[in-house]
mmCIF file of C-alpha atoms in Angstrom:
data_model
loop_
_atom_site.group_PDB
_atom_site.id
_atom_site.type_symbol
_atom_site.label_atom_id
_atom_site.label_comp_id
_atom_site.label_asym_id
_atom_site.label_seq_id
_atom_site.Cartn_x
_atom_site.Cartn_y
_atom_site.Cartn_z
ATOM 1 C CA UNK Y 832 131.367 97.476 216.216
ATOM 2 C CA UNK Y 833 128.678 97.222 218.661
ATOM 3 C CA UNK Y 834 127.078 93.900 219.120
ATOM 4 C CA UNK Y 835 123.646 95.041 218.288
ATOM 5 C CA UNK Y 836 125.557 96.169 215.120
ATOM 6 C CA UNK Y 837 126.607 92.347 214.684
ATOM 7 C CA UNK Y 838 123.280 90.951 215.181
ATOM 8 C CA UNK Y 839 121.686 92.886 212.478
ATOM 9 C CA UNK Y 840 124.222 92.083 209.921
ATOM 10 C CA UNK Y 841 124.142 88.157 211.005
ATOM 11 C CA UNK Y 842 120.461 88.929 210.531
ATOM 12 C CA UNK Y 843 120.170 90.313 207.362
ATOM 13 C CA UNK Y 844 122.485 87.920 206.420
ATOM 14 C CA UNK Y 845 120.338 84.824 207.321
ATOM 15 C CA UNK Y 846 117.681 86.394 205.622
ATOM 16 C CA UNK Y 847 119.742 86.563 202.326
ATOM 17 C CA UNK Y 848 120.659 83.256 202.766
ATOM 18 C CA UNK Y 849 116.954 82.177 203.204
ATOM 19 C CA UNK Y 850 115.681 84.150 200.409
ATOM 20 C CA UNK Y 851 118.656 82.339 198.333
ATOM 21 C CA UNK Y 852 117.752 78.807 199.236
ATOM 22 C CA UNK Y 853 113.670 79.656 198.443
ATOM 23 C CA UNK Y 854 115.565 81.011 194.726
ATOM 24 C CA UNK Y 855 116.931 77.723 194.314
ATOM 25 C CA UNK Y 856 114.093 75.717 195.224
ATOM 26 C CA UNK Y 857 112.417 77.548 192.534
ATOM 27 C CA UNK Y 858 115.316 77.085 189.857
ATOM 28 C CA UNK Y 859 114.650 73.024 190.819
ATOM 29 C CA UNK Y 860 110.670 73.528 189.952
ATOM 30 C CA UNK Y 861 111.025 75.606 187.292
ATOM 31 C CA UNK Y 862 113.949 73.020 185.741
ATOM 32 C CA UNK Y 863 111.290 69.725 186.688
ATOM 33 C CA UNK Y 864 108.705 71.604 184.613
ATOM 34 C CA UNK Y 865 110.878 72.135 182.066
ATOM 35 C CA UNK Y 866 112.387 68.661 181.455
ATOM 36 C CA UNK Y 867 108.497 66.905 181.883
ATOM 37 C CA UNK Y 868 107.692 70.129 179.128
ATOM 38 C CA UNK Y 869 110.270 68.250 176.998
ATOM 39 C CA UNK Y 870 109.426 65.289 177.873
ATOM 40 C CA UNK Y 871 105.547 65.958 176.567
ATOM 41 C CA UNK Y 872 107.566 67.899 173.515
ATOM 42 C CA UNK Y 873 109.177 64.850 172.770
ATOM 43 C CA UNK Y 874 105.694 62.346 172.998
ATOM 44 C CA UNK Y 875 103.712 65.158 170.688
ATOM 45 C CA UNK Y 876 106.914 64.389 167.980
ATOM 46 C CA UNK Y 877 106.543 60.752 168.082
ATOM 47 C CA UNK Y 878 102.504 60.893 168.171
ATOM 48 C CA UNK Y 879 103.017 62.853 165.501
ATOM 49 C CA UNK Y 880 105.504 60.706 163.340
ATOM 50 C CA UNK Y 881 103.311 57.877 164.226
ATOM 51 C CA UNK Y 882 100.486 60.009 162.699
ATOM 52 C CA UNK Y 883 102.399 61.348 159.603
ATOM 53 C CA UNK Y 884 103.045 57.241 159.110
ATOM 54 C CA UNK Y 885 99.274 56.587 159.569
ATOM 55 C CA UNK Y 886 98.050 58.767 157.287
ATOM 56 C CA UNK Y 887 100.931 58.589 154.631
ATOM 57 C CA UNK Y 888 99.410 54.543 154.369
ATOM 58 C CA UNK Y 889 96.180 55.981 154.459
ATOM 59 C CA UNK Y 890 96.951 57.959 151.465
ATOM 60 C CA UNK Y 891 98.942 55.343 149.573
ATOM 61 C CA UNK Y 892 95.990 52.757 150.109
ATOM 62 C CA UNK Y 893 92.865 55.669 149.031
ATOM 63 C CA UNK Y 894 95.617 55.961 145.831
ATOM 64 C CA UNK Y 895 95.328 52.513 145.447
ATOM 65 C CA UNK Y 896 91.836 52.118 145.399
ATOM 66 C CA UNK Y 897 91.725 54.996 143.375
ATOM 67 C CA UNK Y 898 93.408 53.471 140.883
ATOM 68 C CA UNK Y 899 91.531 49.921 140.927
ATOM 69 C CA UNK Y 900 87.964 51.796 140.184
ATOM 70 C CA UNK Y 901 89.842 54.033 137.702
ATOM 71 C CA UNK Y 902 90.856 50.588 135.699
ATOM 72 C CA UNK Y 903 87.631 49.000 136.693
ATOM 73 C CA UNK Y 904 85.682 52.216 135.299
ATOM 74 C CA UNK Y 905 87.943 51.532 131.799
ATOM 75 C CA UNK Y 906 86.798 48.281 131.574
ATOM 76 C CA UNK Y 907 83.295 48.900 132.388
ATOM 77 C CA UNK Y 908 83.284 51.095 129.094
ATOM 78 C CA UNK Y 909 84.719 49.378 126.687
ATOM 79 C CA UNK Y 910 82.349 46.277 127.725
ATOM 80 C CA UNK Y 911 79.435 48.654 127.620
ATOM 81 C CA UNK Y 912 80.843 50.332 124.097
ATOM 82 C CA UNK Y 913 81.096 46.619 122.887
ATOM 83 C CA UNK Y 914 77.368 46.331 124.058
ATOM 84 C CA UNK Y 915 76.480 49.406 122.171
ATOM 85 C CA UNK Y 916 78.285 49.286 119.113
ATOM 86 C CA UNK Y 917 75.699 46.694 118.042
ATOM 87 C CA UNK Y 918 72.681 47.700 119.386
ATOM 88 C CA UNK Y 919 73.510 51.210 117.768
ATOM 89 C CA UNK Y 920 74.061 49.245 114.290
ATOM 90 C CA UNK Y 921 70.939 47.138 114.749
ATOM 91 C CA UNK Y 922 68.930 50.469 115.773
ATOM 92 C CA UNK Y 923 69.931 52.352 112.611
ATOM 93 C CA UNK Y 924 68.889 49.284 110.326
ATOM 94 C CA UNK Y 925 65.447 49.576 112.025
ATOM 95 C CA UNK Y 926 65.679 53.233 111.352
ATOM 96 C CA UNK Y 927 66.362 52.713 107.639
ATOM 97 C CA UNK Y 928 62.865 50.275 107.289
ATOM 98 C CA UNK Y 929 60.807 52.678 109.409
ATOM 99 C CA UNK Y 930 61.913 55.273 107.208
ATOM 100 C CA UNK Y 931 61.484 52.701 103.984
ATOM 101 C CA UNK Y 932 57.989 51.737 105.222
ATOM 102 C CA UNK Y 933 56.564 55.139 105.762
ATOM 103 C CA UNK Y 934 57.894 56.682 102.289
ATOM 104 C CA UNK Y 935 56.729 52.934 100.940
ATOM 105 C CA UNK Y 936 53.110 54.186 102.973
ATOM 106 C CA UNK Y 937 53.447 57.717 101.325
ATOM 107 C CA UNK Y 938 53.491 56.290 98.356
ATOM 108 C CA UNK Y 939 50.242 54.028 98.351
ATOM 109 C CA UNK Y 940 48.450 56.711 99.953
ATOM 110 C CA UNK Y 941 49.023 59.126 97.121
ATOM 111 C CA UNK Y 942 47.902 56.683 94.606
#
């Protein structure tokens, strides 16, 4: 083989070998993205845990609450049906004389 021949293979050679190296400088970017992708994968599952938490308490304490007007809403009626029970019983005995009165009033004006 001619040396001219020798040169173009070292060449093309070197060129492969070049065109290798810039390969494997992209395998090393393309494997730093990926880990700081996990990485970020990894924060979103603890922010989101952390959230889950947050709003699970948030939930338990609105149930809570929930629960404190429902009994304080129960108690509120039967005070206010305590209340009423009398009124209601004094209101029908008024009734009763209204009514007595006005048949009593009937009465003397058919006379």
């Amino acid at each position: 083989m001619s040396e001219a021949m020798f040169e173009l293979i070292l060449n093309e050679l070197k060129e492969i070998n070049t065109v290798q190296h810039e390969m494997r400088v992209q395998q090393q970017e393309v494997r730093a993205e990926l880990q700081e992708m996990r990485a970020e994968r990894q924060q979103m599952r603890a922010e989101h845990r952390t959230d889950y938490g947050e709003l699970k308490q948030a939930l338990f304490e609105t149930l809570e609450t929930v629960k404190r007007i429902e009994a304080a809403q129960q108690a509120f009626e039967q005070a206010t049906a305590k209340q009423i029970i009398p009124l209601e019983s004094g209101l029908e005995l008024l009734n009763r004389r209204q009514f007595k009165l006005e048949v009593e009033m009937d009465i003397l004006k058919s006379r």
